[in-house]
Short mmCIF file of C-alpha atoms and ligand atoms in Angstrom, two decimals:
data_model
loop_
_atom_site.label_atom_id
_atom_site.label_comp_id
_atom_site.label_asym_id
_atom_site.label_seq_id
_atom_site.Cartn_x
_atom_site.Cartn_y
_atom_site.Cartn_z
CA MET A 1498 174.65 -60.94 24.15
CA PRO A 1499 176.48 -58.55 26.39
CA ARG A 1500 174.57 -57.86 29.61
CA PRO A 1501 173.10 -54.79 29.11
CA LYS A 1502 171.63 -55.93 26.15
CA LEU A 1503 170.54 -58.65 27.66
CA GLU A 1504 168.42 -56.61 30.03
CA GLU A 1505 167.40 -54.34 27.65
CA LEU A 1506 165.44 -57.32 25.80
CA GLN A 1507 164.09 -58.51 29.77
CA LEU A 1508 162.69 -55.18 30.04
CA GLN A 1509 161.18 -54.76 26.89
CA ARG A 1510 159.55 -58.61 27.11
CA LEU A 1511 158.86 -57.94 30.80
CA GLN A 1512 156.80 -55.36 29.97
CA ALA A 1513 154.69 -57.55 27.42
CA THR A 1514 154.56 -60.45 29.17
CA VAL A 1515 152.73 -58.50 32.28
CA GLN A 1516 150.26 -56.54 29.79
CA ARG A 1517 149.19 -60.24 28.48
CA CYS A 1518 148.62 -61.49 31.89
CA TYR A 1519 147.23 -58.26 32.92
CA THR A 1520 144.71 -58.07 30.25
CA LYS A 1521 144.30 -61.70 29.52
CA VAL A 1522 144.01 -63.67 32.83
CA PRO A 1523 141.73 -62.39 35.54
CA ALA A 1524 143.48 -64.18 37.96
CA TYR A 1525 146.40 -61.89 37.15
CA GLN A 1526 144.57 -58.67 36.99
CA GLU A 1527 142.72 -59.36 40.58
CA LYS A 1528 146.00 -59.43 42.37
CA MET A 1529 147.15 -56.40 40.32
CA ASP A 1530 144.30 -54.29 41.32
CA ALA A 1531 144.57 -55.44 44.59
CA LEU A 1532 148.40 -54.32 44.78
CA GLY A 1533 147.54 -51.16 43.15
CA VAL A 1534 150.03 -51.94 40.33
CA LYS A 1535 149.49 -51.41 36.46
CA PRO A 1536 151.00 -52.44 33.23
CA GLU A 1537 152.62 -49.10 33.17
CA ASP A 1538 154.52 -49.08 36.41
CA ILE A 1539 156.99 -51.76 35.29
CA LYS A 1540 159.12 -49.06 33.96
CA SER A 1541 162.25 -51.01 34.58
CA LEU A 1542 163.64 -53.99 35.70
CA LYS A 1543 163.76 -53.25 39.66
CA ASP A 1544 159.87 -53.06 39.08
CA ILE A 1545 159.40 -56.51 38.75
CA THR A 1546 159.44 -56.73 43.03
CA LYS A 1547 155.58 -54.56 42.32
CA LEU A 1548 154.68 -57.53 41.07
CA PRO A 1549 151.87 -59.63 43.25
CA PHE A 1550 153.68 -63.35 43.20
CA THR A 1551 151.97 -66.19 41.94
CA THR A 1552 151.76 -69.31 44.39
CA LYS A 1553 151.33 -73.35 43.43
CA ASN A 1554 148.03 -72.70 45.00
CA ASP A 1555 147.04 -69.97 42.49
CA LEU A 1556 147.61 -71.82 39.62
CA ARG A 1557 145.19 -74.98 41.36
CA ASP A 1558 142.64 -72.82 42.69
CA ASN A 1559 142.45 -71.99 38.40
CA TYR A 1560 142.17 -75.33 37.59
CA PRO A 1561 142.06 -76.18 34.82
CA PHE A 1562 142.42 -73.82 32.29
CA LYS A 1563 141.66 -70.45 33.38
CA MET A 1564 145.27 -69.10 33.87
CA PHE A 1565 145.86 -69.37 29.65
CA ALA A 1566 146.22 -66.61 28.53
CA GLU A 1567 144.82 -67.90 25.06
CA PRO A 1568 142.07 -69.58 23.53
CA ILE A 1569 141.90 -73.31 23.48
CA ALA A 1570 142.31 -72.67 19.64
CA LYS A 1571 145.54 -71.34 20.01
CA ILE A 1572 146.49 -74.17 22.66
CA VAL A 1573 148.36 -77.07 20.96
CA ARG A 1574 149.87 -79.04 24.02
CA MET A 1575 149.24 -79.37 27.76
CA HIS A 1576 150.91 -80.99 30.11
CA ALA A 1577 150.31 -81.15 33.50
CA SER A 1578 152.43 -81.58 37.11
CA SER A 1579 152.32 -85.22 38.75
CA GLY A 1580 149.79 -83.66 41.52
CA THR A 1581 150.34 -86.42 43.57
CA THR A 1582 147.87 -84.83 46.17
CA GLY A 1583 144.91 -83.21 45.11
CA LYS A 1584 144.36 -81.97 41.10
CA PRO A 1585 147.08 -81.26 39.51
CA ILE A 1586 148.56 -78.05 37.42
CA VAL A 1587 147.32 -78.11 33.78
CA VAL A 1588 149.77 -75.76 31.75
CA GLY A 1589 149.21 -75.42 27.87
CA TYR A 1590 151.25 -74.21 24.97
CA THR A 1591 151.05 -72.60 21.56
CA ALA A 1592 152.45 -73.65 18.64
CA ASN A 1593 155.37 -70.72 19.49
CA ASP A 1594 155.77 -72.15 22.78
CA ILE A 1595 156.67 -75.46 21.82
CA ASN A 1596 159.59 -73.66 19.76
CA SER A 1597 160.76 -71.66 22.05
CA TRP A 1598 160.78 -74.92 24.61
CA SER A 1599 162.63 -77.13 21.72
CA GLU A 1600 164.76 -73.84 21.07
CA LEU A 1601 165.77 -74.05 24.54
CA MET A 1602 166.25 -77.61 25.00
CA ALA A 1603 168.28 -77.86 22.16
CA ARG A 1604 170.90 -75.38 24.53
CA VAL A 1605 171.08 -78.02 27.34
CA TYR A 1606 171.87 -80.51 24.40
CA THR A 1607 174.48 -78.28 22.81
CA SER A 1608 175.75 -77.32 25.65
CA GLY A 1609 176.70 -81.19 25.99
CA GLY A 1610 178.03 -81.04 22.49
CA VAL A 1611 175.66 -83.04 21.37
CA THR A 1612 175.34 -82.94 17.35
CA ASN A 1613 172.91 -84.30 14.74
CA ALA A 1614 176.03 -87.14 14.63
CA ASP A 1615 174.30 -88.17 17.73
CA ILE A 1616 171.43 -90.94 18.88
CA VAL A 1617 169.80 -89.32 22.28
CA HIS A 1618 168.12 -92.85 23.96
CA ASN A 1619 165.76 -90.74 25.76
CA SER A 1620 164.54 -92.19 29.27
CA TYR A 1621 162.49 -89.41 30.82
CA GLY A 1622 158.59 -90.48 30.85
CA TYR A 1623 156.75 -89.71 28.09
CA GLY A 1624 152.61 -88.25 28.81
CA LEU A 1625 151.87 -85.69 30.65
CA PHE A 1626 154.94 -85.35 32.51
CA THR A 1627 157.08 -82.59 30.78
CA GLY A 1628 160.11 -84.07 30.75
CA GLY A 1629 160.02 -86.43 28.04
CA MET A 1630 158.29 -84.51 25.45
CA GLY A 1631 160.85 -81.48 26.21
CA ALA A 1632 163.55 -83.90 25.54
CA HIS A 1633 162.35 -85.20 22.85
CA TYR A 1634 162.28 -82.30 21.30
CA GLY A 1635 164.76 -80.14 21.74
CA ALA A 1636 166.90 -83.62 20.45
CA GLU A 1637 165.25 -83.11 17.34
CA ARG A 1638 166.20 -79.38 17.08
CA VAL A 1639 169.53 -80.36 17.54
CA GLY A 1640 169.11 -82.57 14.52
CA ALA A 1641 169.70 -85.79 17.01
CA VAL A 1642 168.25 -89.21 16.18
CA VAL A 1643 165.55 -89.55 19.71
CA ILE A 1644 164.82 -92.96 20.79
CA PRO A 1645 161.31 -92.32 22.52
CA VAL A 1646 161.91 -95.28 25.26
CA SER A 1647 160.17 -93.75 27.93
CA GLY A 1648 160.32 -94.83 31.59
CA GLY A 1649 160.39 -98.99 32.59
CA LEU A 1650 160.90 -102.27 31.23
CA THR A 1651 164.68 -101.44 32.02
CA LYS A 1652 166.97 -104.80 30.59
CA ARG A 1653 164.88 -103.58 27.18
CA GLN A 1654 166.45 -100.09 28.04
CA VAL A 1655 169.92 -101.90 28.46
CA MET A 1656 169.52 -104.04 25.46
CA LEU A 1657 168.71 -100.93 23.05
CA TRP A 1658 171.73 -99.18 23.92
CA GLN A 1659 173.79 -101.95 22.98
CA ASP A 1660 172.04 -102.41 19.86
CA PHE A 1661 171.27 -98.55 18.73
CA GLY A 1662 174.53 -97.84 19.98
CA ALA A 1663 173.16 -94.54 21.84
CA THR A 1664 175.50 -91.83 22.70
CA VAL A 1665 173.42 -89.87 25.00
CA LEU A 1666 171.20 -90.45 27.95
CA MET A 1667 168.25 -88.70 29.22
CA ALA A 1668 167.06 -90.00 32.74
CA THR A 1669 166.15 -88.86 36.25
CA PRO A 1670 169.18 -89.17 38.19
CA SER A 1671 167.87 -92.14 40.01
CA TYR A 1672 166.67 -93.92 37.00
CA ALA A 1673 170.31 -93.98 35.31
CA LEU A 1674 170.97 -95.94 38.46
CA VAL A 1675 168.65 -98.04 38.36
CA LEU A 1676 169.71 -98.79 34.65
CA ALA A 1677 173.18 -98.68 35.59
CA GLU A 1678 172.56 -101.49 37.95
CA GLN A 1679 171.01 -103.53 35.45
CA ALA A 1680 173.50 -102.76 32.51
CA LYS A 1681 175.84 -104.70 34.94
CA GLU A 1682 173.58 -107.56 36.09
CA MET A 1683 173.60 -108.33 32.50
CA GLY A 1684 177.05 -108.08 32.47
CA VAL A 1685 177.50 -104.98 30.45
CA ASP A 1686 180.62 -103.17 30.75
CA PRO A 1687 179.74 -99.20 29.78
CA PRO A 1688 183.69 -98.56 28.70
CA ARG A 1689 183.69 -101.67 26.86
CA ASP A 1690 180.24 -102.61 25.34
CA LEU A 1691 177.90 -99.07 25.27
CA LYS A 1692 178.88 -95.51 23.09
CA LEU A 1693 177.62 -93.92 26.03
CA LYS A 1694 179.33 -89.86 26.14
CA VAL A 1695 176.91 -87.26 27.79
CA GLY A 1696 173.94 -87.26 30.05
CA PHE A 1697 171.56 -85.01 31.04
CA PHE A 1698 169.93 -85.68 34.80
CA GLY A 1699 166.95 -83.30 36.26
CA ALA A 1700 163.66 -83.12 37.58
CA GLU A 1701 164.86 -84.27 41.34
CA PRO A 1702 167.90 -82.96 43.58
CA TRP A 1703 170.61 -85.11 43.11
CA THR A 1704 173.98 -84.38 45.24
CA MET A 1705 177.21 -84.03 43.51
CA GLU A 1706 178.42 -87.65 45.15
CA MET A 1707 175.42 -89.13 43.51
CA LYS A 1708 177.02 -87.33 40.07
CA ARG A 1709 180.17 -88.79 40.81
CA GLU A 1710 178.11 -92.72 41.34
CA ILE A 1711 176.51 -92.25 37.57
CA GLU A 1712 179.53 -90.73 36.51
CA GLU A 1713 181.89 -93.56 37.06
CA LYS A 1714 179.04 -96.60 36.93
CA LEU A 1715 178.04 -95.69 33.33
CA ASN A 1716 181.30 -93.91 32.27
CA ILE A 1717 179.72 -90.53 30.64
CA GLU A 1718 180.14 -86.80 32.03
CA ALA A 1719 176.48 -85.80 33.49
CA PHE A 1720 175.37 -82.45 33.38
CA ASP A 1721 172.35 -81.34 35.73
CA ILE A 1722 169.56 -80.00 33.99
CA TYR A 1723 166.68 -77.56 36.08
CA GLY A 1724 162.78 -77.44 34.81
CA LEU A 1725 159.37 -77.02 36.05
CA THR A 1726 155.67 -77.85 34.90
CA GLU A 1727 154.55 -74.05 35.72
CA MET A 1728 157.24 -72.70 33.67
CA MET A 1729 157.46 -74.90 30.51
CA GLY A 1730 159.26 -78.21 31.78
CA PRO A 1731 163.08 -79.11 31.51
CA GLY A 1732 165.28 -76.79 29.67
CA VAL A 1733 164.70 -73.79 32.55
CA SER A 1734 168.95 -73.80 33.26
CA PHE A 1735 171.58 -76.09 31.97
CA GLU A 1736 175.18 -77.05 33.48
CA CYS A 1737 178.35 -75.97 30.61
CA PRO A 1738 181.28 -77.63 30.52
CA TYR A 1739 182.83 -76.23 33.41
CA HIS A 1740 179.87 -77.61 36.03
CA ASP A 1741 180.05 -74.33 37.81
CA GLY A 1742 176.31 -73.92 37.89
CA LEU A 1743 173.41 -74.18 35.86
CA HIS A 1744 172.60 -70.73 33.47
CA ILE A 1745 169.30 -69.82 33.34
CA SER A 1746 167.79 -68.78 30.01
CA GLU A 1747 167.16 -65.24 30.89
CA ASP A 1748 166.36 -64.25 27.66
CA HIS A 1749 163.38 -66.24 28.53
CA PHE A 1750 163.06 -66.31 32.41
CA ILE A 1751 163.52 -63.04 34.84
CA VAL A 1752 165.01 -65.05 37.80
CA GLU A 1753 165.19 -63.62 41.48
CA THR A 1754 165.72 -64.75 44.97
CA VAL A 1755 163.50 -64.42 48.29
CA ASP A 1756 163.24 -65.34 51.72
CA PRO A 1757 160.81 -68.25 51.41
CA ASP A 1758 159.39 -66.99 54.68
CA THR A 1759 158.93 -63.21 54.72
CA GLY A 1760 158.69 -63.14 50.42
CA GLU A 1761 161.04 -59.89 50.90
CA SER A 1762 163.83 -60.31 47.97
CA LEU A 1763 167.32 -61.05 48.44
CA PRO A 1764 170.16 -59.84 47.13
CA LEU A 1765 172.41 -61.24 44.72
CA GLY A 1766 174.26 -64.73 46.45
CA SER A 1767 172.31 -65.27 49.35
CA LEU A 1768 170.59 -68.06 49.73
CA GLY A 1769 166.96 -68.09 49.03
CA GLU A 1770 163.87 -68.81 47.55
CA MET A 1771 163.77 -68.77 43.89
CA VAL A 1772 161.32 -67.22 41.76
CA LEU A 1773 160.64 -67.32 38.11
CA THR A 1774 158.89 -64.82 35.59
CA SER A 1775 158.14 -66.11 32.41
CA LEU A 1776 159.52 -63.52 29.05
CA THR A 1777 158.11 -65.09 26.32
CA LYS A 1778 155.38 -67.35 27.08
CA GLU A 1779 152.12 -66.70 25.25
CA ALA A 1780 149.62 -69.51 26.78
CA PHE A 1781 151.13 -69.72 29.97
CA PRO A 1782 152.61 -66.74 31.01
CA VAL A 1783 153.35 -66.81 34.73
CA LEU A 1784 155.01 -64.14 36.91
CA ARG A 1785 156.69 -64.26 40.09
CA TYR A 1786 156.27 -68.13 40.51
CA ARG A 1787 157.87 -69.33 44.00
CA THR A 1788 159.23 -72.09 42.95
CA ARG A 1789 160.25 -73.18 46.77
CA ASP A 1790 163.53 -74.48 45.13
CA ARG A 1791 166.63 -73.08 47.42
CA THR A 1792 169.53 -71.56 45.50
CA ILE A 1793 171.58 -69.01 45.35
CA ILE A 1794 172.30 -66.70 41.72
CA ASP A 1795 175.70 -65.76 40.62
CA ARG A 1796 175.76 -63.75 37.83
CA SER A 1797 179.70 -63.30 37.45
CA SER A 1798 181.15 -64.30 33.98
CA CYS A 1799 182.07 -67.84 33.33
CA ALA A 1800 184.67 -69.45 31.46
CA CYS A 1801 182.88 -70.68 28.77
CA GLY A 1802 181.60 -67.28 27.81
CA ARG A 1803 177.64 -67.23 28.46
CA THR A 1804 176.62 -63.99 29.96
CA THR A 1805 173.94 -65.36 31.59
CA ALA A 1806 173.83 -65.98 34.95
CA ARG A 1807 173.78 -69.29 37.12
CA MET A 1808 171.89 -70.96 39.63
CA LYS A 1809 174.19 -73.30 42.11
CA ARG A 1810 172.54 -76.86 42.44
CA ILE A 1811 169.64 -77.04 44.13
CA THR A 1812 169.63 -78.59 47.77
CA GLY A 1813 165.78 -79.77 48.29
CA ARG A 1814 162.87 -77.18 47.83
CA THR A 1815 161.75 -75.42 50.67
CA ASP A 1816 159.06 -77.98 51.38
CA ASP A 1817 161.20 -80.80 51.49
CA MET A 1818 162.93 -79.84 54.44
CA LEU A 1819 162.17 -82.14 57.15
CA ILE A 1820 162.05 -80.94 60.52
CA ILE A 1821 163.26 -83.51 63.01
CA ARG A 1822 163.49 -82.97 66.60
CA GLY A 1823 163.80 -79.27 65.65
CA VAL A 1824 166.73 -79.46 63.55
CA ASN A 1825 166.46 -78.47 59.54
CA VAL A 1826 167.17 -81.17 57.78
CA PHE A 1827 167.50 -81.77 53.85
CA PRO A 1828 167.14 -85.06 52.24
CA SER A 1829 170.44 -84.52 50.81
CA GLN A 1830 172.39 -84.10 53.18
CA ILE A 1831 171.66 -87.78 53.97
CA GLU A 1832 172.41 -88.54 50.55
CA SER A 1833 175.90 -87.07 50.74
CA VAL A 1834 177.17 -88.83 53.67
CA ILE A 1835 175.68 -92.20 52.73
CA LEU A 1836 177.17 -92.00 49.39
CA THR A 1837 180.96 -91.55 50.94
CA ILE A 1838 181.01 -94.13 52.65
CA LYS A 1839 181.71 -97.14 51.13
CA GLY A 1840 180.15 -100.60 50.61
CA LEU A 1841 177.24 -98.72 50.22
CA GLU A 1842 174.78 -98.41 47.33
CA PRO A 1843 172.69 -95.22 46.26
CA GLN A 1844 169.58 -96.69 47.39
CA TYR A 1845 168.27 -95.65 50.71
CA VAL A 1846 164.84 -94.49 52.29
CA ILE A 1847 164.58 -91.56 54.51
CA VAL A 1848 161.41 -92.86 57.58
CA VAL A 1849 160.44 -90.16 59.85
CA ASP A 1850 158.01 -91.02 62.16
CA ARG A 1851 156.79 -89.91 65.51
CA GLY A 1852 156.93 -92.22 68.53
CA ALA A 1853 155.13 -93.29 71.54
CA SER A 1854 156.92 -90.16 73.47
CA TYR A 1855 155.87 -87.69 70.53
CA MET A 1856 159.15 -87.89 69.37
CA ASP A 1857 160.26 -87.36 66.45
CA ASP A 1858 161.88 -90.43 65.64
CA LEU A 1859 164.20 -90.67 61.89
CA GLU A 1860 164.92 -94.17 60.47
CA VAL A 1861 167.12 -94.50 57.36
CA LEU A 1862 166.99 -97.46 55.53
CA VAL A 1863 170.26 -98.22 52.79
CA GLU A 1864 170.97 -100.85 50.52
CA CYS A 1865 175.10 -102.20 50.79
CA THR A 1866 176.39 -103.99 47.94
CA HIS A 1867 176.97 -107.61 47.21
CA GLU A 1868 180.64 -107.46 48.75
CA LEU A 1869 180.13 -106.11 51.85
CA HIS A 1870 176.39 -108.19 52.02
CA ALA A 1871 178.92 -111.35 51.00
CA GLN A 1872 180.72 -110.59 54.36
CA GLY A 1873 177.83 -111.15 56.69
CA ASP A 1874 176.15 -108.94 59.36
CA GLU A 1875 179.15 -108.61 61.63
CA ALA A 1876 180.62 -105.90 58.37
CA MET A 1877 177.52 -104.64 57.47
CA LYS A 1878 176.69 -103.53 61.04
CA LYS A 1879 179.85 -102.06 61.44
CA VAL A 1880 178.95 -100.09 58.59
CA GLN A 1881 176.09 -99.09 60.01
CA GLU A 1882 177.25 -98.08 63.10
CA HIS A 1883 179.45 -95.66 60.76
CA ILE A 1884 177.01 -94.17 58.61
CA GLY A 1885 174.95 -93.19 62.51
CA ALA A 1886 178.14 -91.61 63.62
CA GLU A 1887 178.94 -89.96 60.70
CA LEU A 1888 175.08 -88.19 60.29
CA GLN A 1889 175.50 -87.61 64.11
CA GLN A 1890 178.55 -84.85 62.82
CA VAL A 1891 176.48 -83.14 60.01
CA LEU A 1892 172.83 -83.28 61.09
CA GLY A 1893 173.70 -83.47 64.83
CA LEU A 1894 170.72 -85.82 64.95
CA ASN A 1895 170.63 -89.42 66.27
CA ALA A 1896 169.03 -92.00 63.35
CA ARG A 1897 168.52 -95.41 63.01
CA ILE A 1898 170.41 -96.63 60.58
CA LYS A 1899 169.54 -100.20 59.28
CA VAL A 1900 172.15 -101.79 56.31
CA VAL A 1901 169.87 -103.66 54.21
CA ALA A 1902 170.93 -106.26 51.74
CA PRO A 1903 171.78 -105.38 47.84
CA LYS A 1904 167.91 -104.89 45.75
CA THR A 1905 165.50 -104.62 48.75
CA LEU A 1906 164.39 -101.26 48.25
CA LEU A 1907 161.88 -100.36 45.80
CA ARG A 1908 163.02 -98.92 42.21
CA SER A 1909 161.92 -95.74 40.43
CA GLU A 1910 161.39 -95.64 36.89
CA GLY A 1911 160.70 -91.85 37.31
CA LYS A 1912 161.20 -89.24 40.22
CA ALA A 1913 162.46 -91.24 43.33
CA LYS A 1914 160.43 -91.81 46.34
CA ARG A 1915 163.41 -91.26 48.96
CA VAL A 1916 161.58 -89.57 52.59
CA VAL A 1917 158.51 -91.43 53.94
CA ASP A 1918 157.18 -89.19 56.48
CA LEU A 1919 154.43 -90.60 58.66
CA ARG A 1920 154.14 -87.76 61.51
CA GLU A 1921 151.52 -85.96 59.34
CA HIS A 1922 148.79 -89.27 59.91
CA ASN A 1923 149.60 -88.97 63.93
CA ASN A 1924 149.23 -85.75 65.08
P1 ADP B 1208 156.15 -81.87 39.97
O1 ADP B 1208 156.50 -80.45 40.93
O2 ADP B 1208 155.01 -82.75 40.20
O3 ADP B 1208 157.41 -82.46 40.90
P2 ADP B 1208 157.79 -81.02 37.95
O4 ADP B 1208 158.48 -82.24 36.33
O5 ADP B 1208 157.41 -79.58 37.19
O6 ADP B 1208 156.86 -82.19 38.47
O7 ADP B 1208 159.13 -80.72 39.00
C1 ADP B 1208 159.73 -79.58 38.92
C2 ADP B 1208 160.47 -79.87 40.10
O8 ADP B 1208 161.47 -80.99 40.04
C3 ADP B 1208 161.67 -78.32 40.34
O9 ADP B 1208 160.74 -77.61 40.91
C4 ADP B 1208 162.60 -78.96 41.61
O10 ADP B 1208 162.06 -78.62 42.57
C5 ADP B 1208 162.25 -80.41 40.86
N1 ADP B 1208 164.03 -80.43 39.89
C6 ADP B 1208 163.62 -80.46 39.14
N2 ADP B 1208 164.81 -80.23 38.04
C7 ADP B 1208 166.15 -80.68 39.16
C8 ADP B 1208 166.95 -80.65 39.34
N3 ADP B 1208 168.08 -80.09 38.26
N4 ADP B 1208 167.72 -80.05 40.32
C9 ADP B 1208 167.15 -80.40 41.62
N5 ADP B 1208 165.65 -80.53 41.75
C10 ADP B 1208 165.09 -80.28 40.28
ZN1 ZN B 1209 179.56 -71.29 31.97
#
């Protein structure tokens, strides 16, 4: 769709969404009233900045159903975000919402060349988490065969790859690596023994280095996909075959970037916190949601022909950022360093603590390959020093590095937990 036409559609849908929020969700009405904004004030797309932000806390405060814009009779499904601390965020879907979501996920598959001739091995977790069902419905929409495996029982997953001949892998990037590792241990050689061609990975941050690892180890083309429970689940944006940012389905979402500290709108092309507004959702419409995800939006045209804006690969959430001795550190920076050094596995844990002198203490545990391990302590120590020097270069921080034996760190079946920050408990 040409951009002017797309923007016309966005405005129509935005006006309808604002009306829906104002009349059906008291929490939105209160916030809009407090700012003195009425639905009629939204006359152009620019007017979106008149609307209040919605934060995770707003959604939490309205637990479980108070942000729903439709009665239970119209809701056909619910999901919830993991909610590691306190209550989760519950979202609802009408039949139309499930339909749009399936359509958006079908775009993801289609962009990677998946058709009804494909077999999709879906290792995203089924349950309250949106990943499993989102990936499932999208695959059915393109007419592919879906194998609803979910996470876990890794050995069996590799057996199924071989026996069913899956061509498409759906998994978190960290679980894809666990699967690849298992395959190797079972003597499976992907080019020889598997039919996998493409994989769609998301639900957690992953670096370009991680992408290369996955592509090499599984002999596939890896696509980045992005989404979040609050906006629906996976399928908000996805890479096209040019792999130069993730196309946002702007007929369903309006994207803005703001300064994470002041909330001020940022011009296109600057790094900021992504803010999303839903345009078609019935049960759970969301106005200007503060995702806390940091990215850059690019509206230049893409070689693939899609006219939608692209977001740069997400380097981390604003709340993932660690401040260590005053230095801002994103776990992805550490990952990038580790994965460019030979002899290491893409398995690591970052531990931050406060030492006896109240100084922040950064420790990075990294697994080495079997080959390096076999060379003994001296060789491992050398790599250890190399990582330390590289991290010093990139972060300007001294870190304690521990290169550990293969398979000593905990593997994840869904989203990996790579950061342990012990400081909160020490304050
Ligand atoms: P929770 O918030 O409980 O982790 P979600 O599944 O809703 O549950 O997580 C959505 C979040 O996951 C996003 O806000 C983003 O931080 C992260 N995420 C999802 N996809 C990607 C991706 N492709 N790259 C980086 N981060 C991602
Ligand atoms: Zn493109």
